[in-house]
Coordinates of C-alpha atoms in Angstrom, one line a residue:
Chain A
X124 CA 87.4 100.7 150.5
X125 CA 89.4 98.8 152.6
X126 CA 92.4 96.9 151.6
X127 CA 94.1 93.4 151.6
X128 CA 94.4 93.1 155.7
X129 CA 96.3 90.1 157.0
X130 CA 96.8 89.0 161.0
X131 CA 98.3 88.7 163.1
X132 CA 101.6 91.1 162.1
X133 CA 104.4 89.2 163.1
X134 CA 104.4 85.9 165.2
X135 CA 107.6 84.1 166.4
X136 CA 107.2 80.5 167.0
X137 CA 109.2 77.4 167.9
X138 CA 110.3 73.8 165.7
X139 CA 107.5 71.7 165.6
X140 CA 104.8 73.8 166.7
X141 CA 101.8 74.7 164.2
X142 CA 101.2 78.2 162.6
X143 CA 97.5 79.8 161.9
X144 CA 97.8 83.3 159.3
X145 CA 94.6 84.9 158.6
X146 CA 93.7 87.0 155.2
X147 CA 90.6 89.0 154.5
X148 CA 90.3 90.1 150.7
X149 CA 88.8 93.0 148.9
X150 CA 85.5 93.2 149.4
X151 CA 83.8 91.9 146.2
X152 CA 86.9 89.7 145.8
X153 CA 86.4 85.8 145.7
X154 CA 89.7 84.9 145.0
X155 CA 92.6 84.7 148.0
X156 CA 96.4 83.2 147.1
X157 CA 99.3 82.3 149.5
X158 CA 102.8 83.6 148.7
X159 CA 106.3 82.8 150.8
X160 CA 108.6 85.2 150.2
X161 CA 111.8 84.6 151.8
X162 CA 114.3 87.9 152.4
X163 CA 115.7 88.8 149.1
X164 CA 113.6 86.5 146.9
X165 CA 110.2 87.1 145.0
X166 CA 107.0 85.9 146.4
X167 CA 106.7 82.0 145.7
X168 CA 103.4 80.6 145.3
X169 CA 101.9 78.5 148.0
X170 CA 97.9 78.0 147.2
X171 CA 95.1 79.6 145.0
X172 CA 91.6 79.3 146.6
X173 CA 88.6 80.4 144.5
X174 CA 85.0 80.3 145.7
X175 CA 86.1 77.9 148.9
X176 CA 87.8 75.4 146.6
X177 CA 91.5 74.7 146.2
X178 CA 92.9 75.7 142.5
X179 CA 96.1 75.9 142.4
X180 CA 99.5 74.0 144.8
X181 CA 102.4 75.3 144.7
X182 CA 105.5 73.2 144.9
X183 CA 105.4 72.9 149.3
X184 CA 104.9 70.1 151.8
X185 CA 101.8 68.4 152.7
X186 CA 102.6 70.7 155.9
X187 CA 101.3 73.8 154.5
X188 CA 97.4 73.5 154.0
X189 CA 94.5 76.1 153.5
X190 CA 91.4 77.1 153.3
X191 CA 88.5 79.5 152.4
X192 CA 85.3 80.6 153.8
X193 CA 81.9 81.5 152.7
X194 CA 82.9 85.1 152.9
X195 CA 85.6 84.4 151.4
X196 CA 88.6 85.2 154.3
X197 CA 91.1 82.4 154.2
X198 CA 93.4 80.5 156.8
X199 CA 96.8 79.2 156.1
X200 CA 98.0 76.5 158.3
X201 CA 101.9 74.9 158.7
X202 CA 102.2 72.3 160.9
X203 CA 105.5 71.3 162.1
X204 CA 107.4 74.3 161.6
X205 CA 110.7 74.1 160.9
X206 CA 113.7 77.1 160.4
X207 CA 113.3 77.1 156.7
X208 CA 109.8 78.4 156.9
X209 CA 111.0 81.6 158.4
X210 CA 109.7 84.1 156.2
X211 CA 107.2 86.9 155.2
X212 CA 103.6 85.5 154.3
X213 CA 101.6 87.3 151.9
X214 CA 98.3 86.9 150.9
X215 CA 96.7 88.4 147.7
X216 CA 93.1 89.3 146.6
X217 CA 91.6 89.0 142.8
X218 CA 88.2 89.4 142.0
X219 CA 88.2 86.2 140.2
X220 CA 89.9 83.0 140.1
X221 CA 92.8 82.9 137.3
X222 CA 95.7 84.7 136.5
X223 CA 94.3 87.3 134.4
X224 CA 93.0 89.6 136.8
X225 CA 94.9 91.6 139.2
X226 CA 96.2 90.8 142.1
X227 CA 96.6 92.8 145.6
X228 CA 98.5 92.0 148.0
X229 CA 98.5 92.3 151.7
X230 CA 100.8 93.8 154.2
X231 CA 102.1 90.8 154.9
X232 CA 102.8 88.0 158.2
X233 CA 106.3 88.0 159.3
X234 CA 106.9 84.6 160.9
X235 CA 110.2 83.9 163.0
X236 CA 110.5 80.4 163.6
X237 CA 113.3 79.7 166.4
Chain B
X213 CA 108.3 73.7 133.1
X214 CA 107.2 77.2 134.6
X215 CA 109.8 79.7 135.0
X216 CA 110.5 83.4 135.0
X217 CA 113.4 84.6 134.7
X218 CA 114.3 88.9 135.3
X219 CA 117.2 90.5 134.7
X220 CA 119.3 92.7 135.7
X221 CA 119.3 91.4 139.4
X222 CA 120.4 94.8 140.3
X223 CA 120.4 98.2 138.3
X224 CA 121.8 102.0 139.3
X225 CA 120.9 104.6 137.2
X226 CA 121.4 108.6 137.6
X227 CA 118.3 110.3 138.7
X228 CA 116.4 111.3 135.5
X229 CA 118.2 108.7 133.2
X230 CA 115.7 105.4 131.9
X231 CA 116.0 102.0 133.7
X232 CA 114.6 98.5 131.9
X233 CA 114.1 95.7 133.4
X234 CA 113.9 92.4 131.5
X235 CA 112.0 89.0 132.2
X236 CA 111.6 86.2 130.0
X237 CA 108.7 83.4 130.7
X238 CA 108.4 79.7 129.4
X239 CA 105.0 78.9 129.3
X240 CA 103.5 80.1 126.1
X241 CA 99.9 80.2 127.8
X242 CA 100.8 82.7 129.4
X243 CA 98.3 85.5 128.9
X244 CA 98.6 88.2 131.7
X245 CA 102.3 90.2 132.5
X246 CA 102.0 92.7 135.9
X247 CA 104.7 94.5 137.5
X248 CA 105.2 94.6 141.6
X249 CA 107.2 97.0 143.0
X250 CA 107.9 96.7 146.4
X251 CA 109.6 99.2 148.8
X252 CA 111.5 97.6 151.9
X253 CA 109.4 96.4 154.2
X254 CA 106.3 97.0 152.5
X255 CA 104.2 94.4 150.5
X256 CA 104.5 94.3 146.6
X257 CA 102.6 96.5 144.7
X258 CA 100.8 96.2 141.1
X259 CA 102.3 99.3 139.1
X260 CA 101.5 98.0 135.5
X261 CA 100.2 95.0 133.8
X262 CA 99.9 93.9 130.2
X263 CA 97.6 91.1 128.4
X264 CA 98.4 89.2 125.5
X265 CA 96.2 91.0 122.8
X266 CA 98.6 94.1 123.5
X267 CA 102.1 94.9 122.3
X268 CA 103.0 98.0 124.5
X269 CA 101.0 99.4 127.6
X270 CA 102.2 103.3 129.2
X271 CA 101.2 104.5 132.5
X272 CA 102.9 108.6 132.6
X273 CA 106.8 107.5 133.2
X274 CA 106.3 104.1 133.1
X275 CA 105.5 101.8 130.5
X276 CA 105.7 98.0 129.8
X277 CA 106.0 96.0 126.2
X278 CA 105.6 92.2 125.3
X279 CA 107.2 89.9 122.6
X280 CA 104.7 87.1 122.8
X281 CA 106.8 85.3 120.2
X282 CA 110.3 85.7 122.5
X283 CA 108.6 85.1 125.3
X284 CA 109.7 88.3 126.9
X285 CA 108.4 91.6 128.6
X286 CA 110.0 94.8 129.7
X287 CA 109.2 97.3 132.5
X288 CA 110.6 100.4 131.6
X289 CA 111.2 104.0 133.8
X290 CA 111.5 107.0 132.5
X291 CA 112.8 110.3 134.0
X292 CA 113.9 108.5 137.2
X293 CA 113.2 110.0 140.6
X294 CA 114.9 108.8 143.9
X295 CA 111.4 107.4 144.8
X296 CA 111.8 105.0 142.1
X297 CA 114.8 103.1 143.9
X298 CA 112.8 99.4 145.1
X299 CA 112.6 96.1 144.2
X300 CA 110.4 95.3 140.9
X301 CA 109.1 92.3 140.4
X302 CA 108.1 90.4 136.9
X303 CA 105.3 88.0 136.9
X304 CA 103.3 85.6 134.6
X305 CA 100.2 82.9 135.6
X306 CA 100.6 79.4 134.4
X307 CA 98.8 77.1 132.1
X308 CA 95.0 78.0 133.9
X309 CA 96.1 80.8 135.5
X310 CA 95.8 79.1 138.7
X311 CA 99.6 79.8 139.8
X312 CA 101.4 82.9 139.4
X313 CA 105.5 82.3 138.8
X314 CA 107.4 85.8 139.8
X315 CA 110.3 86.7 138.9
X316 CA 113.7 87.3 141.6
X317 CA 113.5 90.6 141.3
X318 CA 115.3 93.7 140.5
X319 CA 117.0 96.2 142.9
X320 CA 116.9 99.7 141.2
X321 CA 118.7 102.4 142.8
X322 CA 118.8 105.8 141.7
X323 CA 121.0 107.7 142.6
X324 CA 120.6 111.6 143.4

């Protein structure tokens, strides 16, 4: 079975201009999150999408949006980028929609904004 | 509020000795406790989890426990091997489960 997979691998982009990160989960999987996780910190939670609706927000800008398609791959956007949103982009796959399943993460976006 | 806090932030042990890793959460919802570890570079990955309903989980040298009345869990590592040394993460969903808090981390080394 295939994995979490996530594109593109690394992207460098400029302030101010917009950022697209694509996720596919597990097959079978409805469930997609959006993690930030900044060199030596853990992942911090961005969005929780479950059968094409928005469940969970973390605690970012109106910048960051998301969202979820019938087969349930997901897009993260972030407008206006600034230097703070430098950082690794994970996305993570659960069959269902709350916490108590587990998780699995992809390998990850590494964005570089300069 | 939702918080989870791990400790130590870094831990070196001697290859074969036991390391523990601590994390405390706040929500008392909380009903689902998995363990990440996640080698440099690479993305985290689930080692171990636990659920409410049970006190103490083992997977061969690793094993995890809960105190659902503290409000803590443990990872611990037994017989340490050099392939141990990464970063662990502690983790627990929020009220709904919608939002999973991690923990900082934990740098293990072990040391051959």
């Amino acid at each position: 079975d295939a994995g979490v997979t996530q594109s593109p691998t690394h992207l460098i982009k400029t302030r101010g201009q917009h950022v697209t990160l694509r996720c596919s989960p597990i097959s079978g999987h409805k469930s997609v999150s959006w993690y930030q996780q900044v060199l030596g910190q853990g992942p911090q939670f961005i969005f929780q999408y479950y059968e094409k609706e928005e469940r969970g927000r973390g605690n970012f800008p109106d910048r960051f949006s998301a969202r979820q398609f019938p087969n349930y791959s997901s897009e993260l956007n972030v407008n206006a980028l600034l230097l703070g949103d430098s950082a690794l982009y994970l996305c993570a796959s659960s069959l269902e929609g709350w916490g108590t399943y587990e998780q699995y993460f992809g390998p990850g976006t590494r964005l570089t904004v300069t | 509020g939702e918080n989870v806090e791990q400790h130590p932030s870094t831990l070196s042990v001697q290859e074969g000795d036991s390391a523990v890793i601590k994390c405390t959460y706040s929500d008392s919802a909380s009903n689902y406790f998995p363990w990440y570890k996640q080698e440099l570079g690479k993305r985290p990955q689930l080692i171990i989890d636990i659920r409410s309903n049970v006190g103490e989980k083992k997977d061969q040298r690793i094993a995890v426990t809960l105190n659902k009345t503290a409000k803590h869990f443990s990872l611990h590592i037994t017989e340490t091997q050099p392939e141990d040394s990464a970063v662990y993460f502690c983790a627990a969903p929020n009220t709904g489960g919608f939002k999973t808090i991690f923990g900082a981390g934990t740098r293990l080394f072990v040391k051959a």
